[in-house]
Amino acid sequence: MMLKIGSSARQKCKKKIVNKMIEKKARKLALRSIESVKVKVTINDIDVPIIKVLLTLCNGTRTRASVPTAGIPYEDIVAGIMEVALYVNSKIGPSLVGKDPTEQVSIDDYMTITVQQHQAFVGTKQHLFRNAMFAVSLAVCRAGASVSKLDLFRHIANLAGKKELVFPVPAYDVMKAHSHPTNKLALQEYFLLPVGAPSFSDAMDMNRKSCLSLRKLCSSKFGTDASPGKLKDGFVTNIQDMKESLEVINTAIDNSGFTGNILIGVDVATSASASAADELYEMHKKFLLLDLKEEDKDSVGDSFKEVLSFVSEYRFTAIQDADVRDNFRLSTQVGQEKRVEIITGDLKRFNPAIKKKTGNAVVLKINQIGSVTECILLAELIEKSGSSCILATYDCGSGHIEDTAVADLSVGLSVVGSGQGWKSPRGAMFNI
């Protein structure tokens, strides 16, 4: 015998089912919401303070993120970093409790507004506050990826609206020069770019083998003092001539069997070297694009041909920071030829570079960014300007952090700019 259920009874039954579904969803959302955000200060491989964030969800999931503090004097960092950490722990952290970590944009916007409105944090403290905010933002992003059951790089790609994921070309820093050690090379850093590698793993293998070849070559030619063990990244030698250093690197590449598949990039670092003694750079003046006066049209043309010849002979593919004293004329010509990437090494110089149509690549440093959302927007802005985006883990002198989030950020957005992967913090930059 079948019992007939009236319309009112059916409606009550539906309401109960709907209410149970709502309660179940609410419980699920509550479990994945943020329970706590804590900031602490630690040190990295060269004793530079870093900001580390531990974020806990109500379901027990924990995520971490670290950001180095650099670009400001060490004394100022020590004086302000604990105050910033205390403020985040007492004000920002509690205000994020209960928020959904998948709401990345709204959380980042809230923190950005907080930074702008907090009048006590100006100058150095504001810089440190932004470092702390980016660490919190990264931890939130990791939590959002965990909740969404996605790899971090796929979650970031979704936030950026990118459907196709592209693995970056791993850049290996292999030799240091003027602003780091005491030799007289005018170029600050030399790095390898395995542009001919069929895959990311092959690119890493090519870089590793070339570095080992360079190590043997430098040790036999310059002695054990050329070993990178005494420096954090590249080799240091007593080479005094730029051409000799390029020949040594190219020989190492040839000996490894990767001729034509690995090209060289250099960081001129003219923004750092412009105040140094002029005699150190006189012999390289044309190549470094220094002191080219507006009326010297013929010399600019000659230098342009010389640079292109130099690029071809020594297998260049990237030149960073070649825009000292706002003189962009020669770098503009070289960049427009599309034969080499002319890289703007600082976001502060990005707008002048766009206006003067110089350069075709920009370095995006994680300790100059305030949030994951800002990182994505800046990468989009750089791409829309017609430039390539290169993600760097640090400013010069900040050391490294053992956090693979940088590798996840780089996929689909930019290029990894890191040192050799021989030690744990540097190896973390390449581990996705």
Short mmCIF file of C-alpha atoms in Angstrom, two decimals:
data_model
loop_
_atom_site.label_atom_id
_atom_site.label_comp_id
_atom_site.label_asym_id
_atom_site.label_seq_id
_atom_site.Cartn_x
_atom_site.Cartn_y
_atom_site.Cartn_z
CA MET A 1 0.00 0.00 0.00
CA MET A 2 1.47 3.38 -1.08
CA LEU A 3 1.16 6.49 1.08
CA LYS A 4 0.51 9.77 -0.70
CA ILE A 5 2.57 12.73 0.42
CA GLY A 6 0.97 16.15 0.22
CA SER A 7 2.62 19.19 -1.43
CA SER A 8 3.34 20.84 1.95
CA ALA A 9 5.07 17.69 3.19
CA ARG A 10 7.15 17.53 0.03
CA GLN A 11 8.20 21.14 0.45
CA LYS A 12 9.24 20.52 4.06
CA CYS A 13 11.23 17.50 2.95
CA LYS A 14 12.98 19.54 0.24
CA LYS A 15 13.76 22.31 2.74
CA LYS A 16 15.34 19.81 5.11
CA ILE A 17 17.47 18.38 2.30
CA VAL A 18 18.51 21.86 1.14
CA ASN A 19 19.29 22.95 4.71
CA LYS A 20 21.42 19.86 5.25
CA MET A 21 23.28 20.56 2.02
CA ILE A 22 23.84 24.17 3.06
CA GLU A 23 25.05 23.09 6.50
CA LYS A 24 27.37 20.51 4.95
CA LYS A 25 28.77 23.11 2.55
CA ALA A 26 29.14 25.64 5.36
CA ARG A 27 31.02 23.10 7.49
CA LYS A 28 33.25 22.28 4.53
CA LEU A 29 33.96 25.98 3.91
CA ALA A 30 34.59 26.53 7.61
CA LEU A 31 37.12 23.70 7.69
CA ARG A 32 39.08 25.18 4.80
CA SER A 33 39.07 28.74 6.15
CA ILE A 34 42.13 30.36 7.72
CA GLU A 35 42.62 29.60 11.41
CA SER A 36 45.85 31.50 12.10
CA VAL A 37 48.70 33.41 10.44
CA LYS A 38 52.02 33.73 12.24
CA VAL A 39 55.17 35.57 11.13
CA LYS A 40 58.67 34.94 12.43
CA VAL A 41 62.12 36.20 11.48
CA THR A 42 64.91 33.78 10.57
CA ILE A 43 68.16 34.04 8.61
CA ASN A 44 69.26 32.59 5.28
CA ASP A 45 72.52 31.23 3.86
CA ILE A 46 74.41 34.54 4.25
CA ASP A 47 72.87 35.67 7.56
CA VAL A 48 70.41 38.10 5.95
CA PRO A 49 67.09 38.22 7.85
CA ILE A 50 64.17 36.62 6.04
CA ILE A 51 60.47 36.81 6.83
CA LYS A 52 58.84 33.41 7.25
CA VAL A 53 55.07 32.88 7.48
CA LEU A 54 53.21 29.87 8.89
CA LEU A 55 49.53 29.73 7.91
CA THR A 56 47.14 27.15 9.40
CA LEU A 57 43.69 26.23 8.09
CA CYS A 58 40.82 25.02 10.28
CA ASN A 59 41.20 21.52 8.83
CA GLY A 60 44.77 21.36 10.13
CA THR A 61 46.51 22.06 6.82
CA ARG A 62 49.68 24.13 7.23
CA THR A 63 51.49 26.15 4.58
CA ARG A 64 54.71 28.15 4.74
CA ALA A 65 56.36 30.89 2.72
CA SER A 66 59.61 32.87 2.97
CA VAL A 67 60.75 36.17 1.47
CA PRO A 68 64.24 37.72 1.81
CA THR A 69 64.74 41.29 2.99
CA ALA A 70 67.24 43.16 0.86
CA GLY A 71 67.86 46.34 -1.08
CA ILE A 72 68.15 48.32 2.18
CA PRO A 73 70.98 48.65 4.75
CA TYR A 74 71.35 45.73 7.14
CA GLU A 75 71.11 48.01 10.20
CA ASP A 76 67.73 49.34 9.00
CA ILE A 77 66.46 45.79 8.47
CA VAL A 78 67.35 44.76 12.02
CA ALA A 79 65.79 47.92 13.46
CA GLY A 80 62.46 47.58 11.68
CA ILE A 81 61.84 43.91 10.98
CA MET A 82 60.70 42.88 14.47
CA GLU A 83 58.23 45.76 14.62
CA VAL A 84 56.79 44.68 11.26
CA ALA A 85 56.55 41.04 12.39
CA LEU A 86 54.80 42.08 15.61
CA TYR A 87 52.27 44.18 13.68
CA VAL A 88 51.47 41.35 11.27
CA ASN A 89 51.03 38.88 14.15
CA SER A 90 48.82 41.22 16.19
CA LYS A 91 46.79 42.96 13.45
CA ILE A 92 47.01 41.43 9.98
CA GLY A 93 47.01 37.76 11.02
CA PRO A 94 43.86 37.95 13.20
CA SER A 95 42.02 39.94 10.51
CA LEU A 96 42.55 37.07 8.04
CA VAL A 97 41.04 34.44 10.35
CA GLY A 98 37.92 32.89 8.80
CA LYS A 99 38.75 34.01 5.26
CA ASP A 100 38.73 31.57 2.34
CA PRO A 101 42.31 31.11 1.02
CA THR A 102 40.99 30.72 -2.52
CA GLU A 103 39.91 34.39 -2.41
CA GLN A 104 43.45 35.47 -3.28
CA VAL A 105 42.61 38.80 -4.91
CA SER A 106 40.40 40.10 -2.08
CA ILE A 107 42.95 39.09 0.59
CA ASP A 108 45.81 40.71 -1.35
CA ASP A 109 43.78 43.88 -1.95
CA TYR A 110 43.01 44.12 1.76
CA MET A 111 46.69 43.81 2.69
CA THR A 112 47.73 46.34 0.02
CA ILE A 113 45.26 48.91 1.36
CA THR A 114 46.53 48.24 4.89
CA VAL A 115 50.12 48.94 3.82
CA GLN A 116 49.08 52.20 2.15
CA GLN A 117 47.01 53.40 5.11
CA HIS A 118 49.44 52.55 7.90
CA GLN A 119 51.25 55.85 8.37
CA ALA A 120 53.83 54.47 10.82
CA PHE A 121 55.35 52.28 8.11
CA VAL A 122 57.26 54.57 5.78
CA GLY A 123 60.59 54.19 4.02
CA THR A 124 62.46 51.11 5.20
CA LYS A 125 59.60 49.84 7.34
CA GLN A 126 57.18 50.04 4.43
CA HIS A 127 59.64 48.03 2.31
CA LEU A 128 59.83 45.38 5.05
CA PHE A 129 56.05 45.46 5.47
CA ARG A 130 55.64 44.70 1.77
CA ASN A 131 58.10 41.81 2.13
CA ALA A 132 55.97 40.45 4.98
CA MET A 133 52.76 40.93 2.97
CA PHE A 134 54.20 39.01 0.05
CA ALA A 135 55.20 36.16 2.37
CA VAL A 136 51.65 36.07 3.77
CA SER A 137 50.23 36.23 0.24
CA LEU A 138 52.41 33.30 -0.85
CA ALA A 139 51.29 31.25 2.16
CA VAL A 140 47.65 32.05 1.33
CA CYS A 141 48.28 31.02 -2.28
CA ARG A 142 49.73 27.69 -1.14
CA ALA A 143 46.70 27.13 1.08
CA GLY A 144 44.39 27.97 -1.83
CA ALA A 145 46.17 25.42 -3.99
CA SER A 146 45.83 22.80 -1.25
CA VAL A 147 42.11 23.49 -0.83
CA SER A 148 41.60 23.38 -4.61
CA LYS A 149 43.59 20.12 -4.78
CA LEU A 150 45.94 21.63 -7.37
CA ASP A 151 49.68 21.93 -7.72
CA LEU A 152 50.79 25.42 -6.73
CA PHE A 153 51.96 26.34 -10.23
CA ARG A 154 48.59 25.28 -11.71
CA HIS A 155 46.73 27.29 -9.08
CA ILE A 156 48.85 30.35 -9.91
CA ALA A 157 48.24 29.79 -13.63
CA ASN A 158 44.48 29.74 -12.93
CA LEU A 159 44.75 33.01 -10.99
CA ALA A 160 46.66 34.50 -13.93
CA GLY A 161 44.15 33.14 -16.46
CA LYS A 162 46.81 31.15 -18.27
CA LYS A 163 45.77 27.89 -19.91
CA GLU A 164 49.09 26.89 -21.42
CA LEU A 165 51.93 26.27 -18.99
CA VAL A 166 55.48 26.94 -20.17
CA PHE A 167 58.53 25.75 -18.27
CA PRO A 168 61.14 28.50 -17.99
CA VAL A 169 64.69 28.45 -19.31
CA PRO A 170 66.84 27.87 -16.19
CA ALA A 171 69.51 30.57 -15.94
CA TYR A 172 72.72 29.44 -14.21
CA ASP A 173 74.96 32.14 -12.76
CA VAL A 174 78.51 30.92 -13.48
CA MET A 175 80.95 33.82 -13.03
CA LYS A 176 81.13 36.92 -10.84
CA ALA A 177 82.91 40.17 -11.48
CA HIS A 178 83.23 43.80 -10.49
CA SER A 179 80.67 44.60 -7.79
CA HIS A 180 81.16 41.31 -5.95
CA PRO A 181 84.83 40.26 -5.79
CA THR A 182 87.97 42.29 -6.39
CA ASN A 183 88.82 41.55 -10.02
CA LYS A 184 88.49 44.26 -12.66
CA LEU A 185 85.96 42.71 -15.03
CA ALA A 186 83.39 45.29 -16.05
CA LEU A 187 80.51 42.82 -16.24
CA GLN A 188 79.04 41.83 -12.89
CA GLU A 189 77.68 38.37 -13.69
CA TYR A 190 77.75 35.82 -16.48
CA PHE A 191 75.01 33.22 -16.76
CA LEU A 192 74.19 30.26 -19.01
CA LEU A 193 70.91 29.95 -20.92
CA PRO A 194 70.35 26.50 -22.51
CA VAL A 195 67.97 27.77 -25.20
CA GLY A 196 68.50 24.68 -27.38
CA ALA A 197 67.39 22.16 -24.76
CA PRO A 198 64.40 19.98 -25.75
CA SER A 199 63.05 19.89 -22.17
CA PHE A 200 63.50 21.50 -18.76
CA SER A 201 65.30 18.45 -17.36
CA ASP A 202 67.66 18.43 -20.36
CA ALA A 203 68.29 22.15 -19.84
CA MET A 204 69.22 21.54 -16.20
CA ASP A 205 71.52 18.69 -17.22
CA MET A 206 73.20 20.87 -19.87
CA ASN A 207 73.78 23.64 -17.34
CA ARG A 208 75.15 21.21 -14.76
CA LYS A 209 77.59 19.58 -17.18
CA SER A 210 78.75 22.95 -18.49
CA CYS A 211 79.33 24.19 -14.93
CA LEU A 212 81.39 21.11 -14.12
CA SER A 213 83.39 21.67 -17.30
CA LEU A 214 83.91 25.33 -16.34
CA ARG A 215 84.97 24.31 -12.86
CA LYS A 216 87.68 22.01 -14.21
CA LEU A 217 88.80 24.67 -16.70
CA CYS A 218 88.98 27.43 -14.07
CA SER A 219 90.77 25.19 -11.57
CA SER A 220 93.40 24.15 -14.10
CA LYS A 221 93.89 27.67 -15.45
CA PHE A 222 93.52 29.81 -12.33
CA GLY A 223 94.00 27.40 -9.43
CA THR A 224 91.63 26.28 -6.69
CA ASP A 225 90.82 29.88 -5.74
CA ALA A 226 88.43 29.92 -8.71
CA SER A 227 86.18 27.37 -7.01
CA PRO A 228 82.66 28.60 -6.20
CA GLY A 229 82.89 27.15 -2.70
CA LYS A 230 84.15 30.47 -1.31
CA LEU A 231 81.39 32.43 -2.99
CA LYS A 232 77.67 31.84 -2.95
CA ASP A 233 77.13 31.54 -6.69
CA GLY A 234 79.49 31.90 -9.64
CA PHE A 235 83.19 31.31 -10.07
CA VAL A 236 85.62 34.06 -9.16
CA THR A 237 88.86 34.23 -11.11
CA ASN A 238 91.69 36.72 -11.52
CA ILE A 239 90.76 37.31 -15.17
CA GLN A 240 91.21 41.00 -15.98
CA ASP A 241 89.82 41.04 -19.52
CA MET A 242 86.17 40.61 -20.45
CA LYS A 243 86.92 38.82 -23.72
CA GLU A 244 89.07 36.26 -21.94
CA SER A 245 86.27 35.49 -19.49
CA LEU A 246 83.83 34.97 -22.38
CA GLU A 247 86.31 32.74 -24.18
CA VAL A 248 86.73 30.61 -21.04
CA ILE A 249 82.96 30.18 -20.68
CA ASN A 250 82.49 29.37 -24.37
CA THR A 251 85.34 26.84 -24.19
CA ALA A 252 83.61 25.14 -21.25
CA ILE A 253 80.38 24.98 -23.24
CA ASP A 254 82.21 23.55 -26.26
CA ASN A 255 84.00 20.96 -24.11
CA SER A 256 80.62 19.84 -22.79
CA GLY A 257 79.35 19.29 -26.33
CA PHE A 258 76.63 21.95 -26.22
CA THR A 259 77.96 24.43 -28.78
CA GLY A 260 75.06 26.47 -30.14
CA ASN A 261 72.59 25.06 -27.60
CA ILE A 262 73.80 27.13 -24.65
CA LEU A 263 74.08 30.90 -25.03
CA ILE A 264 75.49 33.46 -22.62
CA GLY A 265 73.75 36.21 -20.71
CA VAL A 266 75.52 38.99 -18.80
CA ASP A 267 74.54 41.39 -16.05
CA VAL A 268 76.36 44.65 -16.69
CA ALA A 269 75.02 46.13 -13.42
CA THR A 270 75.79 49.65 -14.60
CA SER A 271 73.41 51.09 -12.02
CA ALA A 272 75.84 49.77 -9.40
CA SER A 273 79.05 50.47 -11.30
CA ALA A 274 78.36 54.01 -12.53
CA SER A 275 79.81 55.52 -9.35
CA ALA A 276 82.94 53.35 -9.47
CA ALA A 277 86.29 54.53 -10.77
CA ASP A 278 86.05 55.31 -14.49
CA GLU A 279 89.37 53.68 -15.29
CA LEU A 280 87.94 50.24 -14.43
CA TYR A 281 85.46 50.52 -17.30
CA GLU A 282 87.25 52.64 -19.90
CA MET A 283 88.32 49.64 -21.99
CA HIS A 284 84.73 48.35 -22.13
CA LYS A 285 82.96 51.69 -22.52
CA LYS A 286 81.37 51.08 -25.90
CA PHE A 287 80.10 47.65 -25.02
CA LEU A 288 78.73 48.80 -21.67
CA LEU A 289 76.83 51.59 -23.46
CA LEU A 290 78.35 54.22 -21.16
CA ASP A 291 78.77 57.93 -21.83
CA LEU A 292 77.30 57.97 -25.33
CA LYS A 293 76.47 61.61 -25.96
CA GLU A 294 73.47 62.74 -27.99
CA GLU A 295 75.59 64.37 -30.68
CA ASP A 296 77.83 61.33 -31.21
CA LYS A 297 75.59 59.77 -33.88
CA ASP A 298 78.45 58.27 -35.85
CA SER A 299 80.03 56.71 -32.78
CA VAL A 300 76.65 55.28 -31.76
CA GLY A 301 76.33 53.68 -35.17
CA ASP A 302 79.83 52.25 -34.95
CA SER A 303 79.19 50.99 -31.44
CA PHE A 304 75.93 49.44 -32.59
CA LYS A 305 77.75 47.41 -35.23
CA GLU A 306 80.45 46.53 -32.73
CA VAL A 307 77.93 45.27 -30.18
CA LEU A 308 76.12 43.13 -32.77
CA SER A 309 79.45 41.69 -33.88
CA PHE A 310 80.37 41.05 -30.26
CA VAL A 311 77.00 39.39 -29.62
CA SER A 312 77.47 37.07 -32.58
CA GLU A 313 81.09 36.17 -31.81
CA TYR A 314 80.59 35.37 -28.14
CA ARG A 315 77.08 33.86 -28.44
CA PHE A 316 75.17 36.40 -26.38
CA THR A 317 71.45 36.16 -25.89
CA ALA A 318 70.82 38.54 -22.95
CA ILE A 319 72.34 41.74 -21.53
CA GLN A 320 71.00 43.05 -18.21
CA ASP A 321 71.24 46.55 -16.71
CA ALA A 322 72.93 48.23 -19.68
CA ASP A 323 71.09 51.53 -19.22
CA VAL A 324 73.26 53.64 -16.91
CA ARG A 325 72.52 57.39 -16.56
CA ASP A 326 69.29 57.02 -18.53
CA ASN A 327 71.25 56.66 -21.78
CA PHE A 328 69.20 54.18 -23.78
CA ARG A 329 70.20 54.94 -27.36
CA LEU A 330 72.49 52.02 -28.11
CA SER A 331 70.56 49.46 -26.08
CA THR A 332 67.40 50.56 -27.93
CA GLN A 333 68.98 49.76 -31.30
CA VAL A 334 70.32 46.41 -30.15
CA GLY A 335 67.00 45.44 -28.56
CA GLN A 336 64.99 46.39 -31.64
CA GLU A 337 67.18 44.09 -33.72
CA LYS A 338 65.69 41.19 -31.67
CA ARG A 339 69.09 39.50 -31.69
CA VAL A 340 69.51 39.80 -27.95
CA GLU A 341 67.37 40.48 -24.87
CA ILE A 342 68.14 43.87 -23.33
CA ILE A 343 67.01 43.42 -19.73
CA THR A 344 65.89 46.21 -17.41
CA GLY A 345 67.14 45.06 -14.02
CA ASP A 346 64.85 47.12 -11.80
CA LEU A 347 61.12 47.89 -11.81
CA LYS A 348 61.93 51.54 -11.02
CA ARG A 349 63.47 51.86 -14.50
CA PHE A 350 60.64 50.01 -16.25
CA ASN A 351 58.54 53.06 -17.22
CA PRO A 352 61.48 55.04 -18.71
CA ALA A 353 62.46 51.92 -20.65
CA ILE A 354 58.94 51.61 -22.11
CA LYS A 355 58.75 55.30 -23.03
CA LYS A 356 62.09 55.23 -24.83
CA LYS A 357 61.34 51.80 -26.34
CA THR A 358 64.57 50.39 -25.01
CA GLY A 359 65.01 46.86 -23.82
CA ASN A 360 62.74 43.93 -24.38
CA ALA A 361 62.83 42.18 -20.99
CA VAL A 362 62.32 43.15 -17.34
CA VAL A 363 63.49 41.52 -14.11
CA LEU A 364 60.75 41.06 -11.52
CA LYS A 365 62.27 40.60 -8.04
CA ILE A 366 60.16 38.95 -5.37
CA ASN A 367 61.32 41.31 -2.63
CA GLN A 368 60.04 44.29 -4.64
CA ILE A 369 56.52 42.86 -4.83
CA GLY A 370 53.70 43.19 -2.29
CA SER A 371 51.53 40.20 -3.17
CA VAL A 372 50.92 37.30 -5.55
CA THR A 373 48.18 39.32 -7.25
CA GLU A 374 50.58 42.22 -7.80
CA CYS A 375 53.16 39.80 -9.21
CA ILE A 376 50.63 38.47 -11.73
CA LEU A 377 49.46 41.97 -12.72
CA LEU A 378 53.04 43.20 -13.17
CA ALA A 379 53.89 40.17 -15.31
CA GLU A 380 50.84 40.90 -17.48
CA LEU A 381 51.81 44.58 -17.77
CA ILE A 382 55.35 43.66 -18.81
CA GLU A 383 54.07 41.22 -21.43
CA LYS A 384 51.57 43.77 -22.80
CA SER A 385 54.42 46.25 -23.24
CA GLY A 386 56.03 43.74 -25.60
CA SER A 387 58.74 42.73 -23.13
CA SER A 388 59.63 39.39 -21.59
CA CYS A 389 59.29 38.90 -17.84
CA ILE A 390 62.16 37.39 -15.84
CA LEU A 391 61.47 36.33 -12.26
CA ALA A 392 64.38 36.76 -9.87
CA THR A 393 64.44 35.42 -6.34
CA TYR A 394 66.38 38.23 -4.74
CA ASP A 395 68.21 41.53 -4.92
CA CYS A 396 71.99 41.51 -5.09
CA GLY A 397 73.32 40.74 -1.63
CA SER A 398 70.14 39.18 -0.19
CA GLY A 399 71.23 35.57 -0.50
CA HIS A 400 68.74 32.81 -1.18
CA ILE A 401 65.69 31.22 0.38
CA GLU A 402 64.83 27.55 0.42
CA ASP A 403 61.34 28.01 -0.98
CA THR A 404 60.16 26.37 -4.19
CA ALA A 405 57.27 28.85 -4.58
CA VAL A 406 59.53 30.93 -6.81
CA ALA A 407 59.76 28.02 -9.24
CA ASP A 408 55.97 27.67 -9.23
CA LEU A 409 55.54 31.40 -9.83
CA SER A 410 57.94 31.29 -12.75
CA VAL A 411 56.07 28.61 -14.71
CA GLY A 412 54.01 30.31 -17.39
CA LEU A 413 55.06 33.77 -16.18
CA SER A 414 58.80 34.24 -16.62
CA VAL A 415 62.33 32.87 -16.38
CA VAL A 416 64.08 31.61 -13.27
CA GLY A 417 67.02 33.84 -12.41
CA SER A 418 69.07 31.91 -9.89
CA GLY A 419 72.53 30.66 -9.07
CA GLN A 420 73.97 27.22 -9.61
CA GLY A 421 71.86 24.43 -8.16
CA TRP A 422 74.75 22.91 -6.20
CA LYS A 423 73.52 23.87 -2.74
CA SER A 424 70.10 23.38 -1.19
CA PRO A 425 68.76 26.99 -1.21
CA ARG A 426 69.78 27.49 -4.84
CA GLY A 427 68.60 24.06 -5.89
CA ALA A 428 65.16 24.85 -4.45
CA MET A 429 64.69 27.53 -7.12
CA PHE A 430 64.59 24.86 -9.81
CA ASN A 431 62.50 22.22 -8.04
CA ILE A 432 58.89 22.23 -9.17
#
